[in-house]
Short mmCIF file of C-alpha atoms in Angstrom, two decimals:
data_model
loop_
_atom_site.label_atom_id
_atom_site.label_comp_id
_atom_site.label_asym_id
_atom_site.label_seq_id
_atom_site.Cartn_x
_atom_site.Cartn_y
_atom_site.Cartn_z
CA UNK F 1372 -1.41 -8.17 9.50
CA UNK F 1373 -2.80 -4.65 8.93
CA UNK F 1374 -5.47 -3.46 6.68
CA UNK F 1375 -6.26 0.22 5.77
CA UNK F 1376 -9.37 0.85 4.03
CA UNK F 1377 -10.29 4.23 2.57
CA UNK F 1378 -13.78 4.45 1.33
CA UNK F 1379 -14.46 8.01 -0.66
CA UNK F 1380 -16.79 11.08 0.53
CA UNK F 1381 -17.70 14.17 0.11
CA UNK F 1382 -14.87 17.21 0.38
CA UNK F 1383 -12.50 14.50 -0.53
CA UNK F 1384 -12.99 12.97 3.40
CA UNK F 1385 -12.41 9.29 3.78
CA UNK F 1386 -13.10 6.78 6.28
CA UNK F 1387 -10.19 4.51 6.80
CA UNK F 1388 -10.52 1.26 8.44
CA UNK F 1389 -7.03 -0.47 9.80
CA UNK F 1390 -7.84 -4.16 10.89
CA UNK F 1391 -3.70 -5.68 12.06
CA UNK F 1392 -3.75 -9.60 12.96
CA UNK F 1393 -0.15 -10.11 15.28
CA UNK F 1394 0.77 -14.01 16.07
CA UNK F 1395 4.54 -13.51 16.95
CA UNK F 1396 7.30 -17.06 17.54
CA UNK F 1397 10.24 -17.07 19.05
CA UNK F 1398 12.78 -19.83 18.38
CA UNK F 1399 11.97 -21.49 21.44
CA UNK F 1400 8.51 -21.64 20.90
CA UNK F 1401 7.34 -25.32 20.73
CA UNK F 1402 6.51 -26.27 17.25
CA UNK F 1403 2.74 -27.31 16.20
CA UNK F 1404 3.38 -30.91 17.16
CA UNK F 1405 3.17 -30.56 20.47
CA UNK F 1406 0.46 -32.29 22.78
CA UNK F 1407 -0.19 -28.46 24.34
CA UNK F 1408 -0.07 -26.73 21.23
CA UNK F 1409 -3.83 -25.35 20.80
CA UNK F 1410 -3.69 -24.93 16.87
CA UNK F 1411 -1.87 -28.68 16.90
CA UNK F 1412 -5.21 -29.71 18.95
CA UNK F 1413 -7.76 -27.88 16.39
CA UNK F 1414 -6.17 -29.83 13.35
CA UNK F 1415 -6.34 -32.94 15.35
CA UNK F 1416 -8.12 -34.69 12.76
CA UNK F 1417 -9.30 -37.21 15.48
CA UNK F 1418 -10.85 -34.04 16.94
CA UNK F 1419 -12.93 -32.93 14.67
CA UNK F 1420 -16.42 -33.39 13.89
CA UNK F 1421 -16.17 -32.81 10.18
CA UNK F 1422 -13.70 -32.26 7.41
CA UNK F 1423 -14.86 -28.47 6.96
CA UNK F 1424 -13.92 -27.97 10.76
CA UNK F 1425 -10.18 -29.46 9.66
CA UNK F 1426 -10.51 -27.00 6.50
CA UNK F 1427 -11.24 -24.46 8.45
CA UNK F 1428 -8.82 -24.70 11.31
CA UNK F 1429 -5.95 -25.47 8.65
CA UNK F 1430 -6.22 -22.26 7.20
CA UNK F 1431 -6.59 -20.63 10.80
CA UNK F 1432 -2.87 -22.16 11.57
CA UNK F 1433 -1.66 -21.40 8.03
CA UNK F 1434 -2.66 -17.61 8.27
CA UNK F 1435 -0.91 -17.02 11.77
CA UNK F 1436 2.40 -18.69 10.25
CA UNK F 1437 2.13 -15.53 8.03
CA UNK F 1438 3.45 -13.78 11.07
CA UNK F 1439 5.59 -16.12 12.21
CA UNK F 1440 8.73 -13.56 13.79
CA UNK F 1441 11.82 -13.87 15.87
CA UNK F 1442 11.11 -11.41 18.79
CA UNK F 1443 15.10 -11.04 19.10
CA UNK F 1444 14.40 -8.48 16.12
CA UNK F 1445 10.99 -8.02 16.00
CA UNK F 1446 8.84 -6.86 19.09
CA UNK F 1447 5.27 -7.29 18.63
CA UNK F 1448 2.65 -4.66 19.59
CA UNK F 1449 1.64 -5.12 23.23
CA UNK F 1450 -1.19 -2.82 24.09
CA UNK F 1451 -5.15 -3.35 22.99
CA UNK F 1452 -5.94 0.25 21.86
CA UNK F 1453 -4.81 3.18 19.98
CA UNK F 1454 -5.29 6.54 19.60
CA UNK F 1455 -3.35 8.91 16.60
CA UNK F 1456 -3.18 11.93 14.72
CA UNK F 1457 -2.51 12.11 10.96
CA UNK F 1458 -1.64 14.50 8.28
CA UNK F 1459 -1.61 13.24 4.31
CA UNK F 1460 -0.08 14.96 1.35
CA UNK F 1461 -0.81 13.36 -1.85
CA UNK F 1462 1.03 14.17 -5.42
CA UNK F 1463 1.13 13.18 -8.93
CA UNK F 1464 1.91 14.55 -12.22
CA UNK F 1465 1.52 13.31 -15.75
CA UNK F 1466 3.84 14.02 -18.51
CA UNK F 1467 2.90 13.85 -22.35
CA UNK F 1468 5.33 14.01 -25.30
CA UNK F 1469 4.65 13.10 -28.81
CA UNK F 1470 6.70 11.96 -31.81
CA UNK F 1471 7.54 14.99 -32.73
CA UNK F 1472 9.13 16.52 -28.68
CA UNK F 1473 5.89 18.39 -28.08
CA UNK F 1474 5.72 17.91 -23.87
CA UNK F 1475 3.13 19.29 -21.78
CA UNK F 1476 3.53 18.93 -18.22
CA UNK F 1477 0.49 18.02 -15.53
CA UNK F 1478 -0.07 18.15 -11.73
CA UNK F 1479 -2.68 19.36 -10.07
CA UNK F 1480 -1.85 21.67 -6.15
CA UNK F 1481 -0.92 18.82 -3.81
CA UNK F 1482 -3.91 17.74 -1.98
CA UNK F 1483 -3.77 18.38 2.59
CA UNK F 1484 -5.37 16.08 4.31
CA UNK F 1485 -5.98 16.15 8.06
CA UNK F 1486 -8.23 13.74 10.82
CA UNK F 1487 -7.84 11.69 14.00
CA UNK F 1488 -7.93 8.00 14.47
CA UNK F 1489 -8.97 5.44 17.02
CA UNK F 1490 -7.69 1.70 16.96
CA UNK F 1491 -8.77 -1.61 19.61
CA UNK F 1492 -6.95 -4.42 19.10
CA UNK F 1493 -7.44 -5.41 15.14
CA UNK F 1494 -9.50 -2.46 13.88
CA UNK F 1495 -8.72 0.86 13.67
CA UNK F 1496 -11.24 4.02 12.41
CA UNK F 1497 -10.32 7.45 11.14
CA UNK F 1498 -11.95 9.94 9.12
CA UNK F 1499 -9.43 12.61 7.40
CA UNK F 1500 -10.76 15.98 5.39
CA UNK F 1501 -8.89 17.74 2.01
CA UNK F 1502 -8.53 21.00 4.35
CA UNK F 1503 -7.85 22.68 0.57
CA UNK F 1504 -11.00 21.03 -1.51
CA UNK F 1505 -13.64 21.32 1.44
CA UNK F 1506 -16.45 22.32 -1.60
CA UNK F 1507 -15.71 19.97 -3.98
CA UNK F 1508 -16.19 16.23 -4.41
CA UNK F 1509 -14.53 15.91 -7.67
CA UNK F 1510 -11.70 13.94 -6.29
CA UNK F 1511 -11.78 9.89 -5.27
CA UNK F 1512 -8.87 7.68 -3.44
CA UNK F 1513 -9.95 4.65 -2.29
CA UNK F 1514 -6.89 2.71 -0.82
CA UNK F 1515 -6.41 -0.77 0.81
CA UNK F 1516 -2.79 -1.84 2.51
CA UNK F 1517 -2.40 -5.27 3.66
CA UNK F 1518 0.78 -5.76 5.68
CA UNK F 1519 1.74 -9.04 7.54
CA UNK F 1520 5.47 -10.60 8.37
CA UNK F 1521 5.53 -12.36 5.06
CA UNK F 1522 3.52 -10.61 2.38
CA UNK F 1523 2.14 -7.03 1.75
CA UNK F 1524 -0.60 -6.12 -0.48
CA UNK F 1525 -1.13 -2.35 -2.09
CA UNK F 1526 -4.79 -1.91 -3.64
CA UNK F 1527 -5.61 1.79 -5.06
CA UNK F 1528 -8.23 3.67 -6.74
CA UNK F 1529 -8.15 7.40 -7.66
CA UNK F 1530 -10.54 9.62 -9.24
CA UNK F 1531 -8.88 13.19 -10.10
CA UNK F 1532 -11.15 16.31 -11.00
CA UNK F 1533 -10.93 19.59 -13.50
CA UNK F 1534 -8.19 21.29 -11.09
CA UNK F 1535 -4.79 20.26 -13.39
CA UNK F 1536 -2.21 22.86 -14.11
CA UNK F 1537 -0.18 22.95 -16.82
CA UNK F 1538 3.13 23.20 -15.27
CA UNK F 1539 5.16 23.56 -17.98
CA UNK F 1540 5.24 22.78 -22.21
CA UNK F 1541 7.42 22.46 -24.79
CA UNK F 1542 5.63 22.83 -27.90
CA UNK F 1543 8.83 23.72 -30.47
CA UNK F 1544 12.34 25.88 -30.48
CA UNK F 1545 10.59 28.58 -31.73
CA UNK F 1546 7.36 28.87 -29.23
CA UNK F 1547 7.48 31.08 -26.28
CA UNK F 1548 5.80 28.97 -23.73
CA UNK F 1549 6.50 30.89 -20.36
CA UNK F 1550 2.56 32.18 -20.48
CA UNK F 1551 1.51 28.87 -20.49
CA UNK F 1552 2.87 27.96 -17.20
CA UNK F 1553 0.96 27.23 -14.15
CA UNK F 1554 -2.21 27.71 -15.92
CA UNK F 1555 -5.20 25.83 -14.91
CA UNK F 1556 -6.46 23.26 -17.30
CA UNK F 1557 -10.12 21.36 -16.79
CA UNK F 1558 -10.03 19.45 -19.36
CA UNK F 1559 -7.72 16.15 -18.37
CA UNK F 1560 -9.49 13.82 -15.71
CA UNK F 1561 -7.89 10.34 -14.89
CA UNK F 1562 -8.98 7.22 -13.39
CA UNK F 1563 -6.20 4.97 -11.73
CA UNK F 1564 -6.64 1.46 -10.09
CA UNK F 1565 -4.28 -1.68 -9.56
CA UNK F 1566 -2.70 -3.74 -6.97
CA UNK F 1567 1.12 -4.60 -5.82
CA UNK F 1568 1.50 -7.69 -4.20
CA UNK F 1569 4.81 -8.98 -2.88
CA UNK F 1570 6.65 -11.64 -0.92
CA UNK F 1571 9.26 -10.31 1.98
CA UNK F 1572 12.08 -13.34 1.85
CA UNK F 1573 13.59 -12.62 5.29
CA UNK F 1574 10.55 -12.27 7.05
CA UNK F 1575 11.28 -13.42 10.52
CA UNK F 1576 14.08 -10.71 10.71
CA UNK F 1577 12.43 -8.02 8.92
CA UNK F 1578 9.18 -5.94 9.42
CA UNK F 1579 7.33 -3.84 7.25
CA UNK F 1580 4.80 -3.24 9.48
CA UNK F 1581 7.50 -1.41 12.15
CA UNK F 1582 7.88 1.05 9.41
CA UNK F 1583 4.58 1.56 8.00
CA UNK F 1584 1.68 0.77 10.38
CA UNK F 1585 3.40 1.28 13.82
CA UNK F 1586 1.96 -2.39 15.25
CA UNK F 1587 5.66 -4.11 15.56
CA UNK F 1588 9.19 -2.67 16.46
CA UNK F 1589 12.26 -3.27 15.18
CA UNK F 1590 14.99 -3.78 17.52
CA UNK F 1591 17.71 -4.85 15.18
CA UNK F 1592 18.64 -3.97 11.48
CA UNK F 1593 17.84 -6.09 9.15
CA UNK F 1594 16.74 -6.21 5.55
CA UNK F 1595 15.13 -8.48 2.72
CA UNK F 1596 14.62 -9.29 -1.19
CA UNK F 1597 11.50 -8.40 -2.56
CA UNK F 1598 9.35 -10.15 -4.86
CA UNK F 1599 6.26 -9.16 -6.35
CA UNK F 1600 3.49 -8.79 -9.06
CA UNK F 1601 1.22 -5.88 -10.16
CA UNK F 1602 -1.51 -4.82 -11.95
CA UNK F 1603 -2.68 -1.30 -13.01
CA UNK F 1604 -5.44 0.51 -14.87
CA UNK F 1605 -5.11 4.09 -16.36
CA UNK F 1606 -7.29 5.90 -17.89
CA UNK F 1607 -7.21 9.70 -19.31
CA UNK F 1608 -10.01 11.73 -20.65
CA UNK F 1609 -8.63 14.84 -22.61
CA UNK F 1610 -10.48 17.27 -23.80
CA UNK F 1611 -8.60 17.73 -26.77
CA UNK F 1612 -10.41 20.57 -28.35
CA UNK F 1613 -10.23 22.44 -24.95
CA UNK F 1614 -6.53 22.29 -24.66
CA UNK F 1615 -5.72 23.79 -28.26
CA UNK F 1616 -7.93 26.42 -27.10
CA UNK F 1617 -6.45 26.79 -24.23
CA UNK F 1618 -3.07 26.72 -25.71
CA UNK F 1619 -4.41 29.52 -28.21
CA UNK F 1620 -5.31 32.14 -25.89
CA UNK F 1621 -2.78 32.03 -23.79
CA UNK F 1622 -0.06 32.04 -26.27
CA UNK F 1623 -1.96 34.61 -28.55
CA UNK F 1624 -1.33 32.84 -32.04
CA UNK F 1625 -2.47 29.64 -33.47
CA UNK F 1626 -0.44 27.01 -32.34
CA UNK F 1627 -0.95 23.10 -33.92
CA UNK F 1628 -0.54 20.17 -32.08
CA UNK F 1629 1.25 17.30 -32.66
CA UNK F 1630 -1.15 14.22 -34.05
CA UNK F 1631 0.09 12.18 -31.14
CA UNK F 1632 -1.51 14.81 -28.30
CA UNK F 1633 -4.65 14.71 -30.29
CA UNK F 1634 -6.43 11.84 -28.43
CA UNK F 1635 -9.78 12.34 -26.03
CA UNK F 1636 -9.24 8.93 -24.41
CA UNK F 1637 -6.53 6.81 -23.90
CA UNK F 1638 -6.41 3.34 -21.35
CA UNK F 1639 -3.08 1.25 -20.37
CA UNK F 1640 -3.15 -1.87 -18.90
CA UNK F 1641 0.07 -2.56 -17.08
CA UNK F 1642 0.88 -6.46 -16.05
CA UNK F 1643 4.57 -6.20 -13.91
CA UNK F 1644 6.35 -8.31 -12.01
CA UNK F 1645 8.61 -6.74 -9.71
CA UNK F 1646 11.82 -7.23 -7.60
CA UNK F 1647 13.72 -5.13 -4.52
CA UNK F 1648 15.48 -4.75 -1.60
CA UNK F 1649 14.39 -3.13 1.43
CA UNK F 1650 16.33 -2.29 4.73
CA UNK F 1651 14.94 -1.30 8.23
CA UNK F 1652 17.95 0.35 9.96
CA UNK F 1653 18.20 0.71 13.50
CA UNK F 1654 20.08 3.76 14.62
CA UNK F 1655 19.24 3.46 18.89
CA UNK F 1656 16.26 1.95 20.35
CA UNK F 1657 13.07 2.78 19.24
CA UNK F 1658 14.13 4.84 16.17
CA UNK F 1659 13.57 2.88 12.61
CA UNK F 1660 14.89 4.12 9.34
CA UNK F 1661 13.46 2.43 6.51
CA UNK F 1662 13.93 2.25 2.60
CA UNK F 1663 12.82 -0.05 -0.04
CA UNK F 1664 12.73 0.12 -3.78
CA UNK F 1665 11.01 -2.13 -6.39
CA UNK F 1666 11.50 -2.04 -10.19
CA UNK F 1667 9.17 -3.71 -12.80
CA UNK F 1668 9.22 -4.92 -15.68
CA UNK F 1669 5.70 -4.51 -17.08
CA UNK F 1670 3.79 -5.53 -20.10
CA UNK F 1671 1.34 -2.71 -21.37
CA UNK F 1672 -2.07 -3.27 -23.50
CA UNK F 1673 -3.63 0.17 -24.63
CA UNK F 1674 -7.13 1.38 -26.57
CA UNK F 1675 -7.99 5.12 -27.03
CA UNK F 1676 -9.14 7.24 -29.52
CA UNK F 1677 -7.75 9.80 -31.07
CA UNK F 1678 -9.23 12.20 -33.95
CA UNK F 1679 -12.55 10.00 -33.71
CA UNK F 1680 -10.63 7.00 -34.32
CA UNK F 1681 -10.53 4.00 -32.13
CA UNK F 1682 -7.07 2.50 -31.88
CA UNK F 1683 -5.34 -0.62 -30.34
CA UNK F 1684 -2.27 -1.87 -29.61
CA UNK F 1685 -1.37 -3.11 -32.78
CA UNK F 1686 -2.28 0.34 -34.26
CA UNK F 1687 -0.70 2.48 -32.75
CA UNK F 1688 2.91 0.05 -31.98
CA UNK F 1689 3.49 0.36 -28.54
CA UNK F 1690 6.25 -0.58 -27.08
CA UNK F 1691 5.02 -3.68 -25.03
CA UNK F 1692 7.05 -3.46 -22.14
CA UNK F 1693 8.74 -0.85 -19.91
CA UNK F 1694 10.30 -0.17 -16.55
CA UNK F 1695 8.07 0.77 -13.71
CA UNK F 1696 9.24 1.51 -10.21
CA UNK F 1697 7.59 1.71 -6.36
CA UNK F 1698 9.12 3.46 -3.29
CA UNK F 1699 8.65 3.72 -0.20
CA UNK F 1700 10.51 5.42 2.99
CA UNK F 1701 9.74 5.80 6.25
CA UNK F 1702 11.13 7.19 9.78
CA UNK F 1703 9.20 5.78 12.99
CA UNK F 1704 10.22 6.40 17.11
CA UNK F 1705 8.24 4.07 18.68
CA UNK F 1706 8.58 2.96 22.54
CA UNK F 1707 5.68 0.75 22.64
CA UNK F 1708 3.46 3.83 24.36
CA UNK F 1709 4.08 6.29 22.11
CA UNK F 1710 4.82 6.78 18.70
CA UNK F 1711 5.38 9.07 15.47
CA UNK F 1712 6.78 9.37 12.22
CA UNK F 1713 6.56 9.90 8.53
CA UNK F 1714 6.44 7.85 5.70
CA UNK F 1715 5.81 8.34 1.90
CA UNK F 1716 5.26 5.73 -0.88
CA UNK F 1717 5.32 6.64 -4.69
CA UNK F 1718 4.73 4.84 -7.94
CA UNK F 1719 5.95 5.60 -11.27
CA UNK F 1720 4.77 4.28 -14.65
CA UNK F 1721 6.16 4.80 -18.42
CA UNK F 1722 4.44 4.18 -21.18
CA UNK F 1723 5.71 4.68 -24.62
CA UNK F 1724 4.67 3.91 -28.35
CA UNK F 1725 6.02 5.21 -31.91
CA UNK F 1726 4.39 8.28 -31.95
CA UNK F 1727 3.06 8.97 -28.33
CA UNK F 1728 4.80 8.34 -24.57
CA UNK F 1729 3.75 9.23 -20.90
CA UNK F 1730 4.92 9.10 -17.40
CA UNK F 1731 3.05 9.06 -14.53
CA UNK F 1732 3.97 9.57 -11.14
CA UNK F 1733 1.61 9.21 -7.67
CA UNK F 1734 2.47 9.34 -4.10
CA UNK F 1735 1.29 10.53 -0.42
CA UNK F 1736 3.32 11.57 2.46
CA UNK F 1737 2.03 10.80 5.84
CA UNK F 1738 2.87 12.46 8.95
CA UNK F 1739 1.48 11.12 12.07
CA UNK F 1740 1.53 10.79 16.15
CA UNK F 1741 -0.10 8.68 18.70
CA UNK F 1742 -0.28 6.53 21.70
CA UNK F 1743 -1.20 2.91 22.67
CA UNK F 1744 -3.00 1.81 26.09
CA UNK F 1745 -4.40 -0.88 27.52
CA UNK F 1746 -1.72 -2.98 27.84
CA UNK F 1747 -2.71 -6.61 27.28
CA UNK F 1748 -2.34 -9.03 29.59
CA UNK F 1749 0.06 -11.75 29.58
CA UNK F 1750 -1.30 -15.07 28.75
CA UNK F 1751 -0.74 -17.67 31.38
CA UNK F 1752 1.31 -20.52 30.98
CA UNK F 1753 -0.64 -23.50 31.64
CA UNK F 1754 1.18 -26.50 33.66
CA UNK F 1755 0.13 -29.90 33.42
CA UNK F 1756 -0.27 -31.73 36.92
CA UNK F 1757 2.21 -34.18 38.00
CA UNK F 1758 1.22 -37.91 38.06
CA UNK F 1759 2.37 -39.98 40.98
CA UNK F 1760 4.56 -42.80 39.94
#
């Protein structure tokens, strides 16, 4: 199992914390009924001294069957420390369109990061910088991944600042909107936060850690249904005042906005439950290929308020559900020493109503080197001596 914890800072830096939790089978592995099996001996009931110790050590044995594998596909990592460099690209955009076709089109310069990072055993530090924001602290990411054999967990939070452009707008046939473009806008902020969960079906063949935290390998190709839930929290502050201001002076005319734009806040709840199919392919040894795409079909709950008036989803109509998606590639050579790679994951979210719609889309690209040591030492196989008949 790994963890990666981002905490926010100043310049945009983050402190990321990687915890990974590795019990590996093969098929010739005793089971847990065993006289010699340890975990059999700490459920022993006869054993123990109270039933929180049996509590206790059940969920011990049920958490390392989350990584239950087959090594014939999956090797396990086999050295105690770690050492890596890593480069992060983040993206999103927001698009806004009203009844009417007015569009405007929002993404702010795609944020650099850059930092080093040191891992022993089941934690593992690093500290990364925004190389392009290093005076500003108006952005926040705050990110927690939870991989193991069986299930994966996505937790998020980001905090964007005043440094939007509008890339592009559409604001009628007749409307020159070339001057417009690529202008920078500080009046949209956003606050995101949610969680993907999912269950991988063919887990003792397939490994999403190989791909995206570097702590397994994949020696054969192999893939596996998806199935998930989600949960996700937008909100947008618009200044809307600023923007036909904005819109104004650039353009050089008066130009009015649609009723749907003219909103100042605006937060979607998304409920989703999702379903996919990913694939690690194997092209020689240590090289990994891997894909996987999830759509969802997500329920959406909304408040805002727009011209001073507070509306709700009745109100306004939404459309109650709509199709979101989550994707995620990655390429990894790993030969148990060394190891590097990229990967990128991206979300996408719609939202539409009667008189108002937007998409959203977020992502990072990660591009990263490294090398294990220490290798661990191979556990002893301990014999029982032979009675004399």
């Amino acid at each position: 199992m790994l963890c990666c914890i981002a905490t926010p800072g100043y310049a945009h830096a983050h402190t990321q914390i990687h915890i990974h939790i590795q019990r590996t089978h093969t098929d010739t592995i005793p089971p847990l009924t065993t006289k010699h099996d340890t975990t059999h001996t700490l459920i022993n009931q006869t054993q123990l001294t109270s039933p929180l110790a049996a509590s206790i050590a059940n969920i011990i044995a049920q958490t390392r069957r989350l990584n239950d594998v087959d090594t014939t596909w999956i090797e396990p990592q086999q050295y105690n420390f770690s050492a890596m460099l890593q480069t992060t690209a983040t993206y999103e955009m927001y698009r806004l369109r009203s009844k009417s076709g007015q569009t405007l089109l929002f993404a702010p310069r795609a944020t650099i990061k850059v930092g080093p990072y040191f891992g022993w055993r089941w934690i593992f530090l690093g500290y990364t910088f925004d190389i392009g924001h290093l005076n500003s602290d108006m952005k926040k990411e705050w990110t927690l991944s939870i991989y193991s054999s069986k299930v994966g967990v996505d937790l998020f939070y980001r905090k964007t600042g005043n440094d939007y452009l509008l890339r592009s707008a559409h604001l009628g046939d007749d409307i020159n909107t070339k001057p417009l473009r690529h202008t920078h806008f500080s009046g949209l902020k956003v606050d995101l936060k949610g969680f993907n969960a999912y269950y991988i079906f063919n887990h003792r063949h397939f490994s999403y850690p190989a791909a995206f935290s570097q702590s397994t390998i994949q020696r054969r190709s192999a893939g596996s249904i998806l199935a998930g839930v989600g949960y996700t929290r937008h909100v947008l502050h618009l200044n809307y005042d600023k923007l036909a201001q904005h819109i104004d002076q650039h353009l050089q005319q008066h130009t009015p906005l649609d009723s749907g734009l003219a909103f100042n806040n605006i937060r979607y709840t998304d409920l989703s439950l999702s379903a996919g199919y990913a694939y690690n392919y194997v092209p020689c040894r240590n090289l990994l290929l891997a894909a996987s795409l999830s759509a969802a079909l997500g329920y959406h709950y909304s408040r805002g308020d727009i011209k001073g008036e507070t509306f709700t989803l009745r109100d306004f109509s939404f459309r109650n559900f709509n199709l979101d998606a989550v994707a995620r590639f990655a390429i990894v050579y790993n030969n148990s020493r060394f190891y590097t790679g990229a990967s990128a994951i991206f979300h996408a979210y719609n939202y539409r109503k009667s008189q108002f719609e937007t998409n959203n889309v977020f992502g990072s690209i990660n591009v990263y080197a490294g090398v294990n040591f220490g290798k661990k030492k191979k556990k002893q196989k301990v014999t029982q001596p032979k009675t004399k008949q």
